[in-house]
Amino acid sequence: GRLLKDSKYWLTKSDVGEGVYISASDIRKLQLAKAAIAAGVEVLLHFASVKMSDVKTLALAGGFGCHMDLQSATRIGLINKALQSIAVSYGNTAGDGAQIALRSEVARLKLDSFQKKCEYINLSATTLFNEKFYDNMGF
């Protein structure tokens, strides 16, 4: 089945709380975000010549990473099954890192050194990303 375009389906209070509903648009947004994240991980691993089994830690950061239910994320394909057991939530790393960099010249020098090792990859401009995005659209 499918949800009708403008319909809202109320969830029961025992599910998530009072007055919460989900729409077809909500599910579509989740589907697109999930496909983009999963595809991005696969493409970045490809460009780095790293296999999924070689990854030692999956670092999750920010509000998204901190509050994610890893089992649910794995079940819908947001996180690859091989990475679930090595996922670690680190909290607000951007804010913490900015504070450290502002207070420490040594930290800024380390960041500069790290930045020089990084390479920008425009995922949306790669054919592989489009293929992987399509492959990861299903739940």
PDB file of C-alpha atoms in Angstrom:
ATOM      1  CA  GLY A   1       0.000   0.000   0.000  1.00  0.00           C
ATOM      2  CA  ARG A   2       0.883   3.646   0.081  1.00  0.00           C
ATOM      3  CA  LEU A   3      -0.183   6.808   1.851  1.00  0.00           C
ATOM      4  CA  LEU A   4      -2.320   9.273  -0.048  1.00  0.00           C
ATOM      5  CA  LYS A   5      -0.483  12.484  -0.961  1.00  0.00           C
ATOM      6  CA  ASP A   6      -2.166  14.917   1.456  1.00  0.00           C
ATOM      7  CA  SER A   7      -3.211  12.443   4.150  1.00  0.00           C
ATOM      8  CA  LYS A   8      -1.888  12.533   7.709  1.00  0.00           C
ATOM      9  CA  TYR A   9      -1.762   9.332   9.681  1.00  0.00           C
ATOM     10  CA  TRP A  10      -1.865   9.894  13.420  1.00  0.00           C
ATOM     11  CA  LEU A  11       0.359   7.742  15.536  1.00  0.00           C
ATOM     12  CA  THR A  12      -0.959   6.459  18.832  1.00  0.00           C
ATOM     13  CA  LYS A  13       0.157   8.085  22.066  1.00  0.00           C
ATOM     14  CA  SER A  14       1.964   4.890  23.055  1.00  0.00           C
ATOM     15  CA  ASP A  15       4.075   5.065  19.867  1.00  0.00           C
ATOM     16  CA  VAL A  16       5.636   8.521  20.142  1.00  0.00           C
ATOM     17  CA  GLY A  17       3.492  10.945  22.075  1.00  0.00           C
ATOM     18  CA  GLU A  18       0.265  12.855  21.699  1.00  0.00           C
ATOM     19  CA  GLY A  19      -0.508  14.819  18.520  1.00  0.00           C
ATOM     20  CA  VAL A  20       2.177  13.283  16.310  1.00  0.00           C
ATOM     21  CA  TYR A  21       1.439  12.197  12.776  1.00  0.00           C
ATOM     22  CA  ILE A  22       3.331  11.003   9.724  1.00  0.00           C
ATOM     23  CA  SER A  23       2.581  11.853   6.120  1.00  0.00           C
ATOM     24  CA  ALA A  24       3.619  10.471   2.742  1.00  0.00           C
ATOM     25  CA  SER A  25       5.845  13.540   2.387  1.00  0.00           C
ATOM     26  CA  ASP A  26       7.622  12.691   5.670  1.00  0.00           C
ATOM     27  CA  ILE A  27       8.326   9.163   4.485  1.00  0.00           C
ATOM     28  CA  ARG A  28       9.588  10.425   1.110  1.00  0.00           C
ATOM     29  CA  LYS A  29      11.966  12.893   2.803  1.00  0.00           C
ATOM     30  CA  LEU A  30      13.316  10.122   5.019  1.00  0.00           C
ATOM     31  CA  GLN A  31      13.724   7.877   1.976  1.00  0.00           C
ATOM     32  CA  LEU A  32      15.712  10.522   0.059  1.00  0.00           C
ATOM     33  CA  ALA A  33      17.915  11.424   3.035  1.00  0.00           C
ATOM     34  CA  LYS A  34      18.574   7.769   3.817  1.00  0.00           C
ATOM     35  CA  ALA A  35      19.505   7.013   0.200  1.00  0.00           C
ATOM     36  CA  ALA A  36      21.820  10.028   0.011  1.00  0.00           C
ATOM     37  CA  ILE A  37      23.648   9.198   3.251  1.00  0.00           C
ATOM     38  CA  ALA A  38      24.024   5.487   2.484  1.00  0.00           C
ATOM     39  CA  ALA A  39      25.171   6.227  -1.073  1.00  0.00           C
ATOM     40  CA  GLY A  40      27.588   8.879   0.168  1.00  0.00           C
ATOM     41  CA  VAL A  41      29.243   6.432   2.547  1.00  0.00           C
ATOM     42  CA  GLU A  42      29.615   3.814  -0.196  1.00  0.00           C
ATOM     43  CA  VAL A  43      31.064   6.318  -2.689  1.00  0.00           C
ATOM     44  CA  LEU A  44      33.517   7.809  -0.194  1.00  0.00           C
ATOM     45  CA  LEU A  45      34.739   4.333   0.710  1.00  0.00           C
ATOM     46  CA  HIS A  46      35.155   3.600  -3.011  1.00  0.00           C
ATOM     47  CA  PHE A  47      37.228   6.757  -3.611  1.00  0.00           C
ATOM     48  CA  ALA A  48      39.365   5.973  -0.558  1.00  0.00           C
ATOM     49  CA  SER A  49      39.824   2.367  -1.757  1.00  0.00           C
ATOM     50  CA  VAL A  50      38.520   1.127   1.592  1.00  0.00           C
ATOM     51  CA  LYS A  51      36.222  -1.854   2.052  1.00  0.00           C
ATOM     52  CA  MET A  52      33.328  -1.694   4.500  1.00  0.00           C
ATOM     53  CA  SER A  53      35.023  -4.465   6.514  1.00  0.00           C
ATOM     54  CA  ASP A  54      38.174  -2.307   6.888  1.00  0.00           C
ATOM     55  CA  VAL A  55      36.350   0.451   8.785  1.00  0.00           C
ATOM     56  CA  LYS A  56      37.216   0.369  12.501  1.00  0.00           C
ATOM     57  CA  THR A  57      34.875   3.095  13.797  1.00  0.00           C
ATOM     58  CA  LEU A  58      31.818   4.854  12.411  1.00  0.00           C
ATOM     59  CA  ALA A  59      31.811   8.267  14.102  1.00  0.00           C
ATOM     60  CA  LEU A  60      28.350   9.812  14.437  1.00  0.00           C
ATOM     61  CA  ALA A  61      28.243  13.494  15.324  1.00  0.00           C
ATOM     62  CA  GLY A  62      25.791  16.288  15.937  1.00  0.00           C
ATOM     63  CA  GLY A  63      22.153  16.075  16.908  1.00  0.00           C
ATOM     64  CA  PHE A  64      21.439  13.668  14.082  1.00  0.00           C
ATOM     65  CA  GLY A  65      24.123  11.210  15.139  1.00  0.00           C
ATOM     66  CA  CYS A  66      23.510  11.564  18.881  1.00  0.00           C
ATOM     67  CA  HIS A  67      19.832  10.788  18.818  1.00  0.00           C
ATOM     68  CA  MET A  68      19.814   8.120  16.140  1.00  0.00           C
ATOM     69  CA  ASP A  69      18.463   4.694  17.017  1.00  0.00           C
ATOM     70  CA  LEU A  70      21.176   2.495  15.489  1.00  0.00           C
ATOM     71  CA  GLN A  71      18.954  -0.568  15.145  1.00  0.00           C
ATOM     72  CA  SER A  72      16.273   1.402  13.304  1.00  0.00           C
ATOM     73  CA  ALA A  73      18.856   3.150  11.135  1.00  0.00           C
ATOM     74  CA  THR A  74      20.349  -0.213  10.191  1.00  0.00           C
ATOM     75  CA  ARG A  75      16.953  -1.794   9.598  1.00  0.00           C
ATOM     76  CA  ILE A  76      15.999   0.866   6.996  1.00  0.00           C
ATOM     77  CA  GLY A  77      19.460   0.809   5.383  1.00  0.00           C
ATOM     78  CA  LEU A  78      20.717   4.197   6.569  1.00  0.00           C
ATOM     79  CA  ILE A  79      23.669   2.480   8.236  1.00  0.00           C
ATOM     80  CA  ASN A  80      25.224  -0.586   6.675  1.00  0.00           C
ATOM     81  CA  LYS A  81      24.880  -3.699   8.877  1.00  0.00           C
ATOM     82  CA  ALA A  82      28.654  -4.081   8.906  1.00  0.00           C
ATOM     83  CA  LEU A  83      28.993  -0.658  10.556  1.00  0.00           C
ATOM     84  CA  GLN A  84      26.307  -0.877  13.244  1.00  0.00           C
ATOM     85  CA  SER A  85      28.478  -2.578  15.851  1.00  0.00           C
ATOM     86  CA  ILE A  86      31.337  -0.077  15.413  1.00  0.00           C
ATOM     87  CA  ALA A  87      29.202   3.096  15.475  1.00  0.00           C
ATOM     88  CA  VAL A  88      30.077   5.609  18.208  1.00  0.00           C
ATOM     89  CA  SER A  89      28.172   8.817  18.958  1.00  0.00           C
ATOM     90  CA  TYR A  90      30.412  11.775  19.774  1.00  0.00           C
ATOM     91  CA  GLY A  91      27.905  14.567  20.385  1.00  0.00           C
ATOM     92  CA  ASN A  92      28.406  18.166  19.273  1.00  0.00           C
ATOM     93  CA  THR A  93      31.855  17.738  17.774  1.00  0.00           C
ATOM     94  CA  ALA A  94      31.619  20.864  15.600  1.00  0.00           C
ATOM     95  CA  GLY A  95      30.949  23.097  18.583  1.00  0.00           C
ATOM     96  CA  ASP A  96      33.517  21.363  20.762  1.00  0.00           C
ATOM     97  CA  GLY A  97      36.127  21.472  18.007  1.00  0.00           C
ATOM     98  CA  ALA A  98      35.548  25.160  17.358  1.00  0.00           C
ATOM     99  CA  GLN A  99      36.034  25.947  21.056  1.00  0.00           C
ATOM    100  CA  ILE A 100      39.244  23.930  21.207  1.00  0.00           C
ATOM    101  CA  ALA A 101      40.586  25.571  18.037  1.00  0.00           C
ATOM    102  CA  LEU A 102      39.789  29.047  19.349  1.00  0.00           C
ATOM    103  CA  ARG A 103      41.614  28.370  22.617  1.00  0.00           C
ATOM    104  CA  SER A 104      44.675  26.505  21.342  1.00  0.00           C
ATOM    105  CA  GLU A 105      47.236  27.389  18.702  1.00  0.00           C
ATOM    106  CA  VAL A 106      48.512  23.782  18.796  1.00  0.00           C
ATOM    107  CA  ALA A 107      45.000  22.548  17.983  1.00  0.00           C
ATOM    108  CA  ARG A 108      44.736  25.008  15.075  1.00  0.00           C
ATOM    109  CA  LEU A 109      48.043  23.753  13.677  1.00  0.00           C
ATOM    110  CA  LYS A 110      46.797  20.144  13.918  1.00  0.00           C
ATOM    111  CA  LEU A 111      43.609  21.152  12.105  1.00  0.00           C
ATOM    112  CA  ASP A 112      45.608  22.855   9.354  1.00  0.00           C
ATOM    113  CA  SER A 113      47.737  19.727   8.952  1.00  0.00           C
ATOM    114  CA  PHE A 114      44.636  17.524   8.823  1.00  0.00           C
ATOM    115  CA  GLN A 115      42.903  19.829   6.335  1.00  0.00           C
ATOM    116  CA  LYS A 116      45.837  19.524   3.912  1.00  0.00           C
ATOM    117  CA  LYS A 117      45.305  15.745   3.837  1.00  0.00           C
ATOM    118  CA  CYS A 118      41.608  16.058   2.968  1.00  0.00           C
ATOM    119  CA  GLU A 119      40.221  15.886  -0.541  1.00  0.00           C
ATOM    120  CA  TYR A 120      36.900  17.379  -1.644  1.00  0.00           C
ATOM    121  CA  ILE A 121      34.647  15.029  -3.579  1.00  0.00           C
ATOM    122  CA  ASN A 122      31.506  16.428  -5.193  1.00  0.00           C
ATOM    123  CA  LEU A 123      29.275  13.404  -4.721  1.00  0.00           C
ATOM    124  CA  SER A 124      26.397  14.690  -6.818  1.00  0.00           C
ATOM    125  CA  ALA A 125      28.730  15.095  -9.812  1.00  0.00           C
ATOM    126  CA  THR A 126      29.771  11.434  -9.816  1.00  0.00           C
ATOM    127  CA  THR A 127      27.959   8.751 -11.777  1.00  0.00           C
ATOM    128  CA  LEU A 128      28.690   6.261  -9.012  1.00  0.00           C
ATOM    129  CA  PHE A 129      26.801   8.380  -6.458  1.00  0.00           C
ATOM    130  CA  ASN A 130      23.728   8.463  -8.684  1.00  0.00           C
ATOM    131  CA  GLU A 131      23.865   4.689  -9.101  1.00  0.00           C
ATOM    132  CA  LYS A 132      24.318   4.074  -5.376  1.00  0.00           C
ATOM    133  CA  PHE A 133      21.603   6.610  -4.541  1.00  0.00           C
ATOM    134  CA  TYR A 134      19.136   4.700  -6.696  1.00  0.00           C
ATOM    135  CA  ASP A 135      20.283   1.376  -5.206  1.00  0.00           C
ATOM    136  CA  ASN A 136      19.650   2.694  -1.664  1.00  0.00           C
ATOM    137  CA  MET A 137      16.143   4.090  -2.243  1.00  0.00           C
ATOM    138  CA  GLY A 138      14.329   1.068  -0.834  1.00  0.00           C
ATOM    139  CA  PHE A 139      13.641   0.453   2.830  1.00  0.00           C
TER     140      PHE A 139
END
